[in-house]
Structure formats: structure tokens, C-alpha cells
Amino acid sequence: MTTFAAASKGEVTLLDYGAGNVRSVRNAIIKLGFTVKDVTTADEISKADKLIFPGVGAYGSAMDILRERDLIDPLKEYCASGKPFMGVCLGLQLLFDGSEESGGVEGLGIIPGTVRKFVGDDLIVPHIGWNTLDVKKNTGLLSDVPPNDRLYFVHSFRATPEPANSDWILATCDYGGEFVAAVQKNEVCACQFHPEKSGARGVGIFKNFLEGNIAESDDELVKSTAAGTDVGLARRVIACLDVRSNDNGDLVVTKGDSYDVREKDDGGDVRNLGKPVELAKKYYEQGADEVAFLNITGYRDLPLTDAPMLEVLKRSSETVFVPLTVGGGIRDFTDSNGKSYTSLEVASAYFSSGADKISIGSDAVYVAENYYENDKKKDGQTSVEQISERYGAQAVVISIDPRRVWVKDPKETKNKCIESKKKKGPNGETHCWWQCTVKGGREGRDIGAYELAVAMEDLGAGEILLNCIDEDGQGNGFDHELVGLVSDAAGIPVIASSGAGKPSHFTDVFEATNCSAALAAGIFHREEVAISEVKEHMKKENVPTRL
Ligand code: 1PR
């Protein structure tokens, strides 16, 4: 398939092997005025003038697909030919000798070194978010990235610089130690970060590649003088769009108070706060680090036939060049004609429509219940395990919808309790736990948010989106006790959600807990606070942030 752009500046060959979301790479290329030609046969690689390889998914399955399609030798020959090549994320890692991912797999062997998992005491893995580079060579590729700018990374494995690959290293990044952020030797370059998810600056990196501005310069490299909170991984600010059909069947962004999204007047209509694609674009332009769409009636609707939601993703990825997460309805189901779909098929439809990450709500609760009933045995068959295995842990977010339950005595529940330092229950109770719910908060289950997070990490999830029904829409700030409990328990990033009412609520939760990101909806939709104001406040309070 060839995608035509008006008055194309030239053709770019894209190696998309169908294992994840490359829609944004495609959209970035088209936005820059080039035409995309997809690789369908091996000889199209050798015929390419410019090749982009946005590796997605797990290392092992990517190499399997390349082998099955006889693409390994053509790729190696192309990289040796002196023609321009650009790899992204896994597309960088595959250039190395191999990876310990997927039990140890041989790579393309173009760059010496082995890709290994991040390790470090208390290091949160995956490395998700915006981080700064230490640029080592002055080539055109990164020439428009100011020295202290942050770019978007999402990965659990990384290559490290070593003497044998030193001639390849274009830039490194620090996360629990120095790792390879970008490589370049002549016309062959690759980035561990995602230019297509790094906003306008990232799209500029593609521009330099596509327009042939990547040669090494003799000018002295300007090194970053940034220090303190201006370097390193930023805490993220995420805009969330709860999406559902209103009573007229139009897909709208809505927002509840403690999950009740209907107006309080007689009509009781679904609250309508705007159009999903337009709002996503607005938040991207205001500086959102990510945008999340939650299809809040996904638990009862059929997401694969819910074409508007897939359409929202497709259209958003044309204008939003930061990561998109989508959730709602990711589970196995059988439609009214008796046709069955797996959760993996639902997730795949979301990925191919433009989602970078999917989020699982209700199904994760059922999966965790079975996990504990079966003595924490894993059978590889659950939605979480299957999607993580195919698309990588970093693509699987677990959305938890908990509600605080007060107890007189922690022995009243098998779930993890804390003694609250801030509040007391209605009958003077001092201890509480957070009960997971399913079906958009309609049904409570006998499992806590803490237990769910621990189980999900073990089953391969890469991130936790921690909502809180009690605080949702209240504007009183995030629930620090809940966020602290879960973020201390999890070795994966936790996104604090529910309750933001002003910029200081973001800095408060970042100071009080270990969470990696904070998400809000109502204050942004009602235009009470702009995302840029939150970022400015974070900067002023010395919280690492991407401006
Ligand atoms: O169970 O896998 O189908 O997923 C359904 C998804 O829909 C879940 O992620 C669940 O959190 C979400 N959801 C279901 N019902 C509602 C509802 O509001 N009635 N929304 C709902 C969840 C919570 C947050 C919200 C924050 C921030 N919304 O995402 O955006 O609380 O709000 P605030 O800043 O205004 O306080 P499945």
C-alpha cells in the first residue's frame, strides 16, 4: 500500500511488520510532505532510497517475523549499502548483536553489544517518560534539539555504551546508569526514544533524516549546561478523556463526580464536555506529556464494532505527537452472532488505530482474583500476559477503580490495610483498604488496589493508572495515602489519578509519593487550569518537568 501526499517531497520506505502502533511514524512522515511506501516483499528493502524501521513489540517476536519474511539479510545489506536508514526504539535494539529479552535472542549483529534489562535498586521499570540526552557527536540528526530538551522513551531493555560500539554512539541517556539513546554511523542512524512521540521537536528529527540533513559537522558540539531538576526523567502530566456515547449516540468527552457522569437536573443527560479529537489536540498543544482515552462504557459495549472510538484514535494520531493510551472493553467476548474475539484481538485493533498503550480495567480484576486463587501460578492465557508478551510490558496499563473501605480492625479483611493519618471513617474507624471495582465502579470485589497492583506487575503489566472513586471530580487533591501505598508496592510506574483541582495538587502528590505521573480530567475540560500552568508551577517548585 502506498499513501500519497499532495506534491510529495519524495518516497520513504517503511518497514511495518504489523506488530504494533506505527501509525504516528507514518503520520509524521506524511505531515512532513513525504510519501510512504510499505515493505511487502524482501526486494523492496534493497530498492528503497530511504528506509525507516520503527521496531515495535518484543525482541524475540520481531526477529521471528523478520526471519519468516526473509527480511534479515536484505536489512543487513541495506544498512551496509550507504543509503539512509533510521531505526526507532526496538529498531535501534535490533541492530545490536542480541538481547536478553525473550529468553536471549540473536539480533542483526550490525552494532557490537547485547541489549539487557534495566537493573538497579528501586529503579522503576519500564523507563517511561521524557528524559534528557547527553549528545556525543555533532551530526545533523539531533541538531534542532536544544541541549537540555527532553524526548519520550518507553522501554524495559537498553544497550549500553562500550569500547566496541563507541564509534556508533550519537547520544546517551541516564536512567539507573548510562545507556544508548541514539546511534549513527554515516547514513545509518537509530533512536531509542520515539521522535514521533516527542512532540514538534521529535518530528523535527524525522525532518532532518528525511531531508538528508544528518551529516557530521566540523563545528564544536554545544554541550548541555543543564543541571539539577533540568536533567533526567521528568514527572509526567497526563490529560484524560473519559469518552462515551451520549443519549443521541454521539461520542463525547464526559466527566463524572465519583463516576456519576449524568447531569443532576431532570433530564439527567450524559455531561458533554467536548469532542474527543479536538480536545486531545488542544491538550497536546498545551504541553500534555500524554493523552489517555477511556471508553467508559467499554465494559458493556463491543469495542471492535465501536468504530467511533477507533476513528477517534486514528484521527487523534494525525495531530497528537505524544503517546496515546486507550482503555475500555479489553477482554474476551462473544458477539450476538456467536462470534468470539480475544482480548488480544481487541487490543490489536486499538494499537493499529493509533494507541501506544492500552489500559485494562475490569478484566484485570478478574485476572488477579484467579491469580490468587491459583497460588499465583501463571498460565500465559490471560489478557494481561498475552498482550504483554506480544506488545511488550510497556504497552499494558492497568486502570484501577478503587473505593476506600473503612474497618475497625485490619483483621476484618484479607486485603492490605493502612492506618489513616488524615481521615477517620464515619464511625471513627482508623484503618482502611481500597476495594477494586469493575464495570465502571458499579460492582465492588473482594480484592484491594494493593493486591491488584502486585499481581499485575507479576503478570507482565508495565504501568498502573490509579484512579480513586472517592476523589474523582472532587477537586480536593489526589489521595496521597492510596497513591503512596500502591507506588511503594509497585516496581512499575504509577500514574496518580482523580481529585486534581489546582496546580499545587500535582506538586503535592509528586512530593508526597513515588508516583511517576499525575493525571487529571475535569480541571482541564472546564478550562479552570491549563496544562502549561501546571508545568510552570512544577518547574517553579523544582519538580523535573518537560516544558
Ligand atoms: O473496565 O476495562 O472496560 O475499562 C473501563 C475504563 O473506564 C476504566 O479505565 C475505568 O477507569 C473507566 N471508567 C468507567 N466508568 C467511569 C466513570 O467515570 N463512570 N472513568 C470511568 C474513570 C476516572 C478517571 C478520571 C480521573 C480524573 N474515570 O479516568 O479521568 O478520576 O478525574 P478528575 O481529574 O476530574 O478528578 P474496562
XYZ file of C-alpha atoms and ligand atoms in Angstrom:
584
model
C 0.000 0.000 0.000
C 1.309 3.435 -0.852
C -0.010 6.500 0.942
C 0.005 9.559 -1.278
C 0.566 13.084 -0.043
C -0.068 16.151 -2.202
C 3.111 17.211 -4.076
C 5.281 14.672 -2.306
C 8.842 15.668 -1.434
C 9.875 12.075 -2.030
C 9.179 8.492 -1.130
C 10.159 6.810 2.129
C 10.051 3.072 2.583
C 8.556 1.968 5.906
C 9.197 -1.450 7.397
C 5.992 -2.071 9.351
C 5.698 -5.745 10.234
C 2.278 -5.286 11.812
C 3.182 -5.872 15.470
C 2.195 -2.535 16.976
C 1.439 1.112 16.502
C 3.457 2.718 13.731
C 0.621 4.998 12.716
C 2.308 8.034 14.302
C 5.557 7.422 12.407
C 3.507 7.197 9.219
C 1.606 10.378 10.124
C 4.822 12.255 10.948
C 6.283 11.322 7.546
C 3.120 12.417 5.740
C 2.927 15.653 7.776
C 6.458 16.419 6.566
C 5.313 16.092 2.966
C 6.734 12.675 2.057
C 5.047 9.601 0.630
C 5.111 6.290 2.497
C 5.789 3.029 0.713
C 5.303 -0.086 2.808
C 7.627 -3.058 2.546
C 5.616 -6.020 1.330
C 8.426 -8.095 -0.179
C 12.099 -8.522 0.678
C 13.353 -6.909 -2.532
C 11.514 -3.671 -1.671
C 14.121 -3.173 1.045
C 17.025 -3.272 -1.398
C 15.127 -0.996 -3.798
C 14.449 1.620 -1.072
C 16.163 5.020 -1.197
C 15.363 5.830 2.438
C 14.262 3.219 4.958
C 12.589 3.752 8.342
C 12.285 0.807 10.707
C 10.090 1.578 13.744
C 10.536 -1.661 15.695
C 7.596 -2.483 17.924
C 6.712 -5.352 20.243
C 9.075 -7.808 21.874
C 12.599 -8.523 20.559
C 12.006 -12.256 20.027
C 8.776 -11.913 18.095
C 10.249 -9.105 15.959
C 13.212 -11.298 14.957
C 10.835 -14.229 14.287
C 8.760 -12.088 11.922
C 11.860 -10.767 10.120
C 13.124 -14.352 9.711
C 9.753 -15.712 8.499
C 9.537 -12.918 5.928
C 13.188 -13.389 4.799
C 13.979 -9.802 5.716
C 17.116 -10.306 7.830
C 19.720 -10.437 5.033
C 18.077 -7.647 2.981
C 18.083 -5.420 6.095
C 21.765 -6.111 6.815
C 22.666 -5.497 3.173
C 20.663 -2.269 3.129
C 22.475 -0.953 6.234
C 25.828 -1.781 4.610
C 24.844 -0.091 1.331
C 25.419 3.515 2.444
C 21.778 4.502 1.921
C 19.875 6.358 4.699
C 18.371 4.144 7.407
C 16.587 5.130 10.569
C 15.538 2.743 13.347
C 13.254 3.681 16.223
C 13.126 2.064 19.686
C 13.254 -1.696 19.039
C 14.506 -0.688 15.591
C 17.664 0.518 17.385
C 17.965 -2.518 19.649
C 17.646 -4.994 16.764
C 20.812 -3.528 15.202
C 22.836 -4.941 18.125
C 24.261 -8.479 18.449
C 21.332 -9.660 20.511
C 19.109 -9.154 23.544
C 18.419 -10.963 26.771
C 14.704 -10.200 26.158
C 12.524 -13.167 25.171
C 14.976 -15.555 26.864
C 18.012 -14.495 24.819
C 17.710 -13.752 21.102
C 20.219 -13.025 18.350
C 19.815 -9.649 16.640
C 21.025 -8.276 13.301
C 24.626 -8.045 14.562
C 25.382 -4.658 12.962
C 26.424 -2.955 16.223
C 28.512 -4.803 18.842
C 26.831 -5.311 22.212
C 23.930 -7.023 23.947
C 20.676 -5.371 24.943
C 19.844 -6.032 28.610
C 17.049 -5.221 31.053
C 17.350 -2.118 33.222
C 18.526 -3.086 36.696
C 19.004 -1.070 39.853
C 17.768 -0.895 43.420
C 14.331 0.677 43.454
C 14.620 1.522 39.751
C 11.138 1.722 38.258
C 10.999 -0.334 35.060
C 9.909 0.238 32.267
C 11.666 3.568 31.779
C 8.637 5.577 30.664
C 8.638 9.289 30.019
C 10.603 12.320 28.954
C 14.334 12.326 29.587
C 17.354 14.415 28.566
C 20.187 13.360 26.238
C 23.927 13.600 26.510
C 24.839 14.184 22.858
C 28.317 12.945 21.902
C 28.642 13.852 18.209
C 27.600 16.866 16.217
C 25.519 15.451 13.390
C 22.516 16.999 11.686
C 20.054 14.461 13.068
C 19.753 15.993 16.564
C 20.856 19.488 15.563
C 17.454 21.055 16.322
C 17.155 19.518 19.783
C 18.299 22.087 22.364
C 20.885 20.577 24.762
C 18.524 20.301 27.744
C 15.375 19.242 25.889
C 13.539 16.081 26.878
C 12.431 13.327 24.493
C 9.998 10.451 25.026
C 11.277 6.996 25.977
C 9.334 3.834 26.721
C 11.303 0.589 27.144
C 12.443 -2.018 29.652
C 15.644 -3.075 27.859
C 18.568 -0.987 26.699
C 22.015 -1.198 25.115
C 24.960 0.309 26.939
C 27.952 2.158 25.515
C 31.140 0.082 25.486
C 34.501 0.393 23.735
C 33.432 -1.953 20.931
C 30.479 0.252 19.916
C 31.908 3.680 20.785
C 32.132 4.730 17.103
C 28.337 4.321 16.855
C 27.246 6.370 19.879
C 25.444 9.584 18.953
C 23.799 10.236 22.336
C 23.320 8.559 25.673
C 20.760 8.983 28.417
C 20.926 8.272 32.126
C 18.442 6.029 33.856
C 19.993 3.877 36.558
C 23.219 4.324 34.580
C 24.214 5.455 31.113
C 22.560 3.750 28.157
C 22.489 4.212 24.395
C 19.867 6.797 23.370
C 20.876 7.261 19.716
C 23.399 5.775 17.307
C 24.725 6.980 13.997
C 27.450 5.905 11.636
C 27.333 7.711 8.301
C 23.831 7.230 6.879
C 22.669 4.608 9.388
C 21.043 6.066 12.476
C 18.609 4.973 15.152
C 16.972 6.355 18.295
C 15.940 4.526 21.451
C 13.471 7.346 22.169
C 10.420 7.907 19.980
C 10.763 11.005 17.756
C 7.168 10.500 16.615
C 6.007 10.744 20.254
C 8.339 13.586 21.257
C 6.193 16.484 20.105
C 7.280 19.018 17.498
C 10.945 18.565 18.416
C 10.739 14.859 17.644
C 9.006 15.449 14.324
C 11.964 17.764 13.567
C 14.349 14.807 13.976
C 12.429 12.925 11.286
C 12.568 16.058 9.143
C 16.360 16.153 9.349
C 16.525 12.493 8.397
C 14.045 12.737 5.533
C 15.585 15.901 4.110
C 19.070 14.427 4.279
C 20.422 16.771 6.970
C 22.211 14.200 9.060
C 25.882 14.561 8.144
C 28.522 15.116 10.824
C 29.556 18.742 11.278
C 33.050 20.044 11.993
C 31.589 22.658 14.352
C 32.208 22.133 18.010
C 29.350 20.420 19.817
C 27.482 22.681 22.267
C 27.250 20.642 25.459
C 24.314 20.983 27.826
C 24.943 23.014 30.947
C 21.633 21.960 32.482
C 21.761 20.569 35.992
C 19.524 19.627 38.908
C 15.895 19.062 38.017
C 16.517 20.248 34.442
C 18.115 16.885 33.649
C 16.818 13.366 33.982
C 13.410 11.776 33.797
C 10.518 14.237 34.176
C 7.366 13.575 36.182
C 4.570 13.429 33.621
C 1.273 15.318 33.383
C -1.455 13.392 31.583
C -4.769 14.658 30.255
C -7.542 12.088 30.452
C -10.627 11.997 28.281
C -13.455 9.808 29.537
C -15.380 9.041 26.359
C -18.820 7.523 25.800
C -21.868 7.900 23.587
C -24.458 10.353 24.831
C -28.174 9.623 24.594
C -28.177 10.808 20.928
C -25.457 8.323 20.054
C -22.680 10.958 19.653
C -19.281 10.158 21.098
C -18.491 12.848 23.679
C -15.932 13.585 26.342
C -17.705 13.395 29.659
C -16.684 13.676 33.290
C -18.227 12.366 36.445
C -18.297 13.148 40.129
C -17.281 9.917 41.801
C -18.010 8.241 38.430
C -21.549 9.626 38.022
C -21.445 11.277 34.589
C -25.083 12.379 34.329
C -26.273 15.954 34.868
C -28.116 16.451 38.138
C -31.091 18.219 36.512
C -34.342 16.497 35.456
C -33.118 15.314 32.077
C -30.085 13.612 33.627
C -28.234 13.677 30.294
C -24.664 12.468 29.964
C -22.463 15.515 30.716
C -20.936 16.721 27.432
C -17.584 18.497 27.771
C -16.458 18.449 24.162
C -15.289 16.451 21.189
C -12.549 13.866 21.821
C -10.288 14.581 18.812
C -10.403 18.362 19.279
C -9.719 18.186 23.000
C -6.816 15.762 22.536
C -5.225 18.179 20.054
C -5.758 21.107 22.413
C -4.078 19.274 25.313
C -1.166 18.225 23.085
C -0.661 21.865 22.115
C -0.812 22.923 25.770
C 2.056 20.547 26.559
C 0.407 17.353 27.841
C 3.032 14.641 28.195
C 0.474 12.006 27.228
C -3.204 11.780 26.412
C -5.451 8.957 27.655
C -8.858 7.979 26.295
C -11.056 5.823 28.497
C -14.056 4.331 26.772
C -16.075 4.248 29.978
C -18.888 2.068 28.699
C -16.457 -0.380 27.119
C -17.325 -2.971 29.755
C -20.771 -3.406 28.182
C -20.205 -2.381 24.540
C -18.387 -4.245 21.823
C -15.186 -2.249 21.239
C -14.438 -3.854 17.871
C -17.726 -2.698 16.472
C -17.349 0.594 18.326
C -15.879 2.179 15.216
C -16.171 5.768 16.553
C -13.593 5.008 19.243
C -11.172 3.505 16.719
C -11.840 6.505 14.484
C -11.081 8.890 17.373
C -7.704 7.213 17.789
C -6.920 7.292 14.078
C -7.769 10.959 13.788
C -6.008 11.949 17.008
C -2.773 10.309 15.902
C -2.730 12.657 12.895
C -2.273 15.713 15.111
C -1.126 14.475 18.509
C 2.577 13.553 18.611
C 2.758 12.388 22.219
C 1.747 8.922 23.480
C -1.895 7.903 23.352
C -3.345 5.395 25.801
C -6.761 3.872 25.243
C -8.841 1.750 27.584
C -12.298 0.262 27.882
C -13.627 -3.145 26.916
C -10.347 -5.017 26.595
C -11.436 -8.582 27.377
C -12.529 -11.757 25.607
C -16.116 -11.643 24.410
C -18.647 -13.241 22.111
C -20.899 -11.058 19.981
C -24.634 -11.543 19.380
C -23.876 -13.732 16.325
C -21.840 -16.115 18.452
C -18.504 -14.924 17.056
C -15.767 -14.875 19.689
C -12.974 -12.331 19.999
C -9.956 -12.456 22.264
C -8.722 -9.559 24.376
C -5.573 -9.672 22.242
C -7.659 -9.027 19.113
C -9.388 -6.066 20.775
C -6.023 -4.650 21.892
C -4.550 -5.188 18.411
C -7.385 -3.145 16.878
C -6.603 -0.299 19.288
C -2.848 -0.487 18.566
C -3.300 -0.484 14.828
C -5.644 2.501 15.117
C -3.001 4.608 16.860
C -2.800 3.581 20.540
C 0.664 3.319 22.046
C -0.614 1.727 25.229
C -3.855 0.012 26.114
C -5.391 0.044 29.559
C -7.296 -2.835 31.116
C -9.799 -2.206 33.908
C -12.443 -4.772 34.830
C -10.731 -7.751 33.249
C -7.565 -7.127 35.280
C -9.591 -7.547 38.477
C -10.936 -10.945 37.371
C -7.444 -11.984 36.256
C -5.975 -11.028 39.648
C -8.704 -12.903 41.522
C -7.869 -16.086 39.595
C -4.150 -15.481 40.088
C -4.509 -15.507 43.891
C -6.966 -18.433 43.826
C -4.388 -20.443 41.851
C -1.494 -19.688 44.222
C -0.051 -17.034 41.888
C 0.515 -19.542 39.083
C 0.740 -18.030 35.616
C -0.676 -19.868 32.611
C 0.132 -17.292 29.934
C -3.507 -17.229 28.814
C -4.781 -14.056 30.488
C -5.355 -10.785 28.643
C -2.528 -9.130 30.577
C 0.020 -11.868 29.834
C -0.899 -12.260 26.179
C -0.868 -8.561 25.338
C 2.355 -8.037 27.298
C 4.017 -10.982 25.543
C 3.033 -9.702 22.082
C 3.405 -5.938 22.504
C 5.780 -5.635 25.459
C 5.073 -4.760 29.115
C 5.336 -1.033 28.407
C 2.189 -1.229 26.261
C -0.009 -2.652 29.045
C -1.504 -0.227 31.587
C -3.803 -1.414 34.360
C -6.566 1.041 35.210
C -7.684 0.538 38.826
C -11.009 1.961 40.052
C -10.820 1.649 43.839
C -13.033 2.917 46.637
C -11.919 3.391 50.270
C -13.391 0.901 52.755
C -13.105 1.668 56.492
C -12.608 -1.113 59.023
C -12.479 -1.097 62.811
C -9.870 -3.811 62.804
C -7.495 -4.723 59.929
C -8.290 -8.403 60.643
C -11.746 -7.793 59.146
C -10.230 -8.108 55.646
C -7.598 -10.233 53.929
C -6.585 -7.155 51.914
C -3.763 -4.794 52.849
C -4.896 -2.097 55.278
C -3.265 1.109 56.400
C -3.856 3.272 59.427
C -5.011 6.589 58.008
C -3.108 9.606 59.240
C -5.512 12.029 57.575
C -9.085 10.899 57.991
C -11.371 8.780 60.086
C -14.258 6.590 58.923
C -17.933 7.502 59.558
C -17.899 5.533 62.802
C -14.484 6.662 63.937
C -12.643 3.829 62.136
C -8.913 4.417 61.850
C -7.953 1.724 59.307
C -8.909 1.350 55.682
C -8.215 -0.502 52.454
C -9.075 0.313 48.841
C -11.537 -2.042 47.231
C -11.228 -2.690 43.496
C -14.375 -2.305 41.450
C -15.413 -3.496 37.990
C -17.856 -2.175 35.365
C -17.008 1.476 35.938
C -17.319 1.359 39.712
C -20.699 -0.403 39.696
C -19.538 -3.592 41.435
C -17.056 -3.956 44.313
C -14.880 -7.080 44.526
C -13.013 -8.626 47.416
C -9.553 -7.586 46.278
C -7.601 -4.458 47.143
C -5.805 -1.969 44.892
C -2.515 -3.011 46.503
C -3.103 -6.723 45.778
C -4.193 -5.953 42.216
C -1.084 -3.879 41.501
C 1.250 -6.575 42.857
C -0.458 -9.304 40.798
C -0.447 -7.222 37.619
C 3.250 -6.441 37.852
C 3.976 -10.148 38.234
C 1.795 -10.968 35.203
C 3.634 -8.503 32.971
C 1.820 -5.169 33.139
C 4.036 -2.129 32.591
C 2.183 0.676 34.350
C -0.656 1.365 36.809
C -3.284 4.075 36.261
C -4.556 4.548 39.796
C -7.953 6.232 39.918
C -9.902 6.836 43.119
C -13.693 6.855 43.059
C -13.952 8.834 46.321
C -11.825 11.697 44.951
C -12.895 11.614 41.277
C -14.148 15.051 40.222
C -13.924 16.490 43.764
C -11.004 18.889 43.165
C -9.565 18.276 46.649
C -6.255 16.818 45.502
C -5.007 13.285 44.912
C -5.383 10.637 47.619
C -1.786 10.536 48.861
C -2.381 7.564 51.134
C -3.661 5.432 48.269
C -1.021 6.635 45.799
C 1.734 6.147 48.397
C 0.588 2.608 49.199
C 0.482 1.459 45.587
C 3.543 3.326 44.300
C 5.671 1.959 47.149
C 4.480 -1.571 46.356
C 4.968 -1.440 42.603
C 8.245 -1.614 40.713
C 6.428 -0.271 37.630
C 5.357 3.353 37.081
C 2.202 4.509 38.853
C 0.013 7.308 37.475
C -1.869 9.132 40.234
C -5.398 9.992 39.128
C -8.572 11.625 40.476
C -9.065 14.776 42.500
C -6.790 17.419 40.918
C -8.232 20.903 41.490
C -5.229 23.236 41.138
C -1.567 23.148 40.049
C -0.233 22.652 43.584
C -2.097 19.336 43.798
C 0.343 17.986 41.209
C 3.452 19.131 43.060
C 1.951 17.859 46.322
C 1.445 14.324 45.021
C 4.909 14.272 43.413
C 6.453 15.384 46.688
C 4.455 13.067 48.937
C 4.680 9.867 46.875
C 6.792 7.937 44.459
C 4.323 8.205 41.564
C 5.754 8.775 38.082
C 2.893 10.770 36.593
C -0.292 12.562 37.556
C -3.464 12.597 35.508
C -6.398 14.970 35.533
C -9.572 15.495 33.593
C -12.161 17.921 34.990
C -9.928 20.948 35.624
C -8.601 20.779 32.063
C -12.003 20.200 30.422
C -13.633 23.043 32.338
C -10.626 25.261 31.466
C -10.026 26.068 35.127
C -6.315 25.363 34.715
C -4.246 24.916 31.535
C -1.679 22.134 31.356
C 1.016 24.752 30.728
C 0.166 26.362 34.100
C 0.638 23.028 35.848
C 4.021 22.625 34.143
C 5.147 26.139 35.073
C 4.196 25.506 38.666
C 6.122 22.210 38.693
C 9.178 23.949 37.284
C 8.931 26.673 39.932
C 8.716 24.045 42.665
C 11.721 22.143 41.268
C 9.800 19.091 40.126
C 11.500 17.744 36.967
C 9.164 18.608 34.143
C 9.121 18.885 30.381
C 8.129 22.382 29.402
O -13.337 -1.933 32.704
O -11.574 -2.350 31.032
O -13.840 -1.725 30.300
O -12.356 -0.079 31.374
C -13.252 0.950 31.600
C -12.458 2.192 31.891
O -13.351 3.267 32.043
C -11.654 2.098 33.170
O -10.368 2.605 32.939
C -12.396 2.988 34.158
O -11.496 3.702 34.976
C -13.120 3.953 33.232
N -14.432 4.366 33.757
C -15.520 3.595 33.806
N -16.552 4.333 34.276
C -16.103 5.549 34.533
C -16.879 6.674 35.038
O -16.345 7.766 35.310
N -18.192 6.490 35.215
N -13.968 6.632 34.315
C -14.760 5.586 34.203
C -12.910 6.661 35.034
C -11.652 8.149 36.124
C -10.519 8.881 35.611
C -10.776 10.345 35.656
C -9.963 10.769 36.831
C -9.617 12.204 36.864
N -12.627 7.961 35.122
O -10.033 8.456 34.429
O -10.466 10.860 34.446
O -10.658 10.404 38.024
O -10.742 12.971 37.033
P -10.668 14.393 37.761
O -9.342 14.988 37.408
O -11.779 15.170 37.150
O -10.844 14.138 39.226
P -12.806 -1.599 31.361
